[in-house]
Short mmCIF file of C-alpha atoms in Angstrom, two decimals:
data_model
loop_
_atom_site.label_atom_id
_atom_site.label_comp_id
_atom_site.label_asym_id
_atom_site.label_seq_id
_atom_site.Cartn_x
_atom_site.Cartn_y
_atom_site.Cartn_z
CA MET A 118 0.00 0.00 0.00
CA ALA A 119 1.30 3.46 -0.90
CA ASP A 120 2.43 5.91 1.79
CA ALA A 121 -0.34 8.34 0.83
CA ASP A 122 -2.98 5.64 1.33
CA LEU A 123 -1.50 4.60 4.68
CA GLY A 124 -1.36 8.25 5.74
CA ARG A 125 -5.04 8.71 4.88
CA LEU A 126 -5.95 5.56 6.82
CA ILE A 127 -4.01 6.72 9.87
CA GLY A 128 -5.72 10.12 9.64
CA ALA A 129 -9.12 8.44 9.50
CA VAL A 130 -8.20 6.23 12.47
CA GLY A 131 -7.21 9.39 14.33
CA ARG A 132 -10.76 10.67 13.76
CA GLY A 133 -12.21 7.46 15.26
CA ASP A 134 -13.00 5.58 12.04
CA ARG A 135 -13.14 1.87 12.95
CA VAL A 136 -13.46 0.78 9.32
CA ALA A 137 -10.19 2.59 8.59
CA LEU A 138 -8.58 0.78 11.53
CA ARG A 139 -9.66 -2.55 10.06
CA SER A 140 -8.30 -1.56 6.64
CA LEU A 141 -5.04 -0.42 8.20
CA TYR A 142 -4.81 -3.69 10.11
CA GLU A 143 -5.35 -5.74 6.96
CA ALA A 144 -2.73 -3.70 5.11
CA VAL A 145 0.12 -3.71 7.66
CA ALA A 146 -0.53 -6.42 10.26
CA PRO A 147 1.48 -9.15 8.50
CA LYS A 148 4.57 -6.94 8.24
CA LEU A 149 4.25 -5.69 11.84
CA LEU A 150 3.69 -9.24 13.10
CA GLY A 151 6.90 -10.32 11.36
CA ILE A 152 8.86 -7.54 13.09
CA ILE A 153 7.37 -8.38 16.48
CA LEU A 154 7.93 -12.11 15.97
CA ARG A 155 11.63 -11.55 15.25
CA ILE A 156 11.97 -9.81 18.61
CA LEU A 157 9.76 -12.05 20.77
CA GLN A 158 10.35 -15.38 18.97
CA ASP A 159 7.01 -16.67 20.25
CA ARG A 160 3.99 -16.55 17.94
CA GLY A 161 1.38 -16.32 20.70
CA ALA A 162 3.20 -13.50 22.46
CA ALA A 163 3.76 -11.76 19.12
CA GLU A 164 0.05 -11.93 18.26
CA ASP A 165 -0.84 -10.51 21.69
CA ALA A 166 1.70 -7.73 21.20
CA LEU A 167 0.25 -6.99 17.75
CA GLN A 168 -3.15 -6.39 19.34
CA GLU A 169 -1.52 -4.00 21.79
CA VAL A 170 0.18 -2.25 18.87
CA PHE A 171 -3.17 -1.57 17.23
CA VAL A 172 -4.58 -0.27 20.50
CA ARG A 173 -1.67 2.18 20.61
CA ILE A 174 -2.19 3.10 16.97
CA TRP A 175 -5.87 3.77 17.75
CA GLN A 176 -4.85 5.97 20.69
CA ARG A 177 -2.06 7.84 18.90
CA ALA A 178 -3.26 8.12 15.32
CA GLY A 179 -4.61 11.62 15.94
CA ARG A 180 -1.07 12.79 16.70
CA TYR A 181 0.47 11.32 13.55
CA ASP A 182 2.02 14.06 11.42
CA PRO A 183 2.67 13.03 7.80
CA GLN A 184 5.10 15.96 7.49
CA ALA A 185 7.30 14.39 10.20
CA GLY A 186 7.81 11.17 8.28
CA ALA A 187 6.35 8.35 6.24
CA PRO A 188 3.59 6.28 7.84
CA MET A 189 5.24 2.87 7.68
CA PRO A 190 8.29 3.83 9.79
CA TRP A 191 5.88 5.38 12.31
CA LEU A 192 3.90 2.12 12.50
CA VAL A 193 7.07 0.01 12.65
CA THR A 194 8.40 2.14 15.53
CA ILE A 195 5.22 1.56 17.53
CA ALA A 196 5.41 -2.20 16.84
CA ARG A 197 9.11 -2.43 17.64
CA ASN A 198 8.77 -0.49 20.89
CA GLN A 199 5.80 -2.59 21.96
CA ALA A 200 7.70 -5.79 21.20
CA ILE A 201 10.72 -4.62 23.19
CA ASP A 202 8.49 -3.59 26.11
CA ARG A 203 6.78 -6.98 25.97
CA PHE A 204 10.14 -8.78 25.82
CA ARG A 205 11.39 -6.93 28.89
CA GLN A 206 8.11 -7.50 30.71
CA ASP A 207 8.17 -11.21 29.91
CA LYS A 208 11.81 -11.45 30.96
CA SER A 209 10.99 -9.71 34.22
CA SER A 210 8.00 -11.95 34.93
CA ARG A 211 10.06 -15.06 34.20
CA LEU A 212 12.51 -13.91 36.84
CA THR A 213 9.75 -13.17 39.32
CA GLN A 214 8.41 -16.67 38.84
CA VAL A 215 11.78 -18.31 39.49
CA GLU A 216 13.52 -15.80 41.74
CA ASP A 217 12.97 -17.89 44.86
CA GLY A 218 14.49 -20.93 43.19
CA VAL A 219 17.18 -19.31 41.08
CA LEU A 220 20.04 -20.82 43.08
CA GLU A 221 18.45 -24.26 42.99
CA ARG A 222 18.18 -24.01 39.20
CA LEU A 223 21.88 -23.27 39.01
CA ALA A 224 22.81 -26.16 41.27
CA ASP A 225 24.10 -29.32 39.71
CA ARG A 226 22.55 -32.60 40.84
CA GLN A 227 26.09 -33.89 41.25
CA ASP A 228 26.87 -31.20 43.86
CA SER A 229 28.52 -32.44 47.00
CA GLU A 230 27.34 -31.61 50.52
CA THR A 231 29.98 -28.87 50.65
CA ASP A 232 28.58 -27.30 47.48
CA LEU A 233 25.06 -27.46 48.90
CA ALA A 234 26.25 -25.87 52.17
CA GLN A 235 27.90 -23.08 50.18
CA ARG A 236 24.70 -22.57 48.23
CA ASP A 237 22.73 -22.34 51.48
CA ALA A 238 25.24 -19.81 52.83
CA LEU A 239 24.89 -17.81 49.62
CA THR A 240 21.09 -17.88 49.94
CA ASN A 241 21.29 -16.65 53.54
CA CYS A 242 23.73 -13.90 52.60
CA LEU A 243 21.64 -12.82 49.61
CA ASP A 244 18.70 -12.40 52.01
CA ARG A 245 20.78 -9.85 53.95
CA VAL A 246 21.55 -7.71 50.88
CA GLU A 247 19.18 -4.77 50.29
CA PRO A 248 16.35 -5.73 47.88
CA PRO A 249 17.31 -3.62 44.85
CA GLN A 250 20.95 -4.67 45.15
CA ARG A 251 19.97 -8.33 45.61
CA GLU A 252 17.63 -8.26 42.63
CA CYS A 253 20.28 -6.62 40.45
CA ILE A 254 22.87 -9.21 41.48
CA VAL A 255 20.51 -12.10 40.71
CA LEU A 256 19.40 -10.60 37.41
CA ALA A 257 22.93 -9.71 36.32
CA TYR A 258 24.84 -12.77 37.42
CA CYS A 259 22.22 -15.51 37.22
CA GLU A 260 20.00 -14.30 34.38
CA GLY A 261 22.56 -12.38 32.29
CA TRP A 262 20.89 -8.97 32.32
CA SER A 263 23.04 -6.03 31.26
CA ARG A 264 23.42 -2.87 33.33
CA GLU A 265 21.37 -1.03 30.73
CA GLU A 266 18.51 -3.54 31.01
CA LEU A 267 18.61 -3.26 34.79
CA ALA A 268 18.58 0.54 34.58
CA ALA A 269 15.52 0.37 32.33
CA ARG A 270 13.76 -2.08 34.66
CA TYR A 271 14.36 0.06 37.75
CA ASP A 272 13.96 3.34 35.90
CA CYS A 273 17.28 4.67 37.17
CA PRO A 274 20.65 5.68 35.70
CA VAL A 275 23.16 3.00 34.70
CA ASN A 276 25.63 4.39 37.25
CA THR A 277 23.10 3.73 40.02
CA VAL A 278 22.88 0.11 38.90
CA LYS A 279 26.69 -0.12 38.89
CA THR A 280 26.71 1.20 42.45
CA TRP A 281 24.01 -1.24 43.55
CA LEU A 282 25.92 -4.15 42.03
CA ARG A 283 29.22 -3.08 43.60
CA ARG A 284 27.76 -2.47 47.07
CA GLY A 285 25.68 -5.62 46.91
CA LEU A 286 28.69 -7.72 45.97
CA ILE A 287 30.80 -6.14 48.73
CA ASN A 288 28.07 -6.95 51.28
CA LEU A 289 27.68 -10.44 49.87
CA ARG A 290 31.42 -11.11 50.00
CA GLY A 291 31.65 -9.85 53.58
CA CYS A 292 28.78 -12.07 54.65
CA LEU A 293 30.21 -15.14 52.91
CA GLU A 294 33.66 -14.58 54.43
CA ALA A 295 32.08 -14.40 57.88
CA ALA A 296 30.06 -17.58 57.32
#
């Protein structure tokens, strides 16, 4: 579909035209779904995210300015941002579901009693670390989150996350040495 046609559809959606929303959906949904699917790598989650994308398009279409840029990049940006938000949300919820058992997941069934005792000591010491520092340590070192991802999750500067990680590790080390 030509940019001019997409622009007209977005304008009509901005005025509350549901038929235009359906036409826009039929015209761009396959492409947007492909973009979202590449990010989420789960068809069900991608389809859910696509629905959320069209809710956002419905809400924001009145602010679309064709002079600011072509319609397809505007639509792709909404889809990409929604997919990234969904990916981060899903990643965060996966951690929440397993946070209590994260150390058990990392344990090897072949661990000796000494290894299990060390894991228990680590669990006890982690409980003594302040919650944001503890969560950052677990996310960073057990789940592989970057400082930037942690900063986005906690809505704080990257340097704050660095400080939390450093202080948390210092506290953790002190506790483990005392154990």
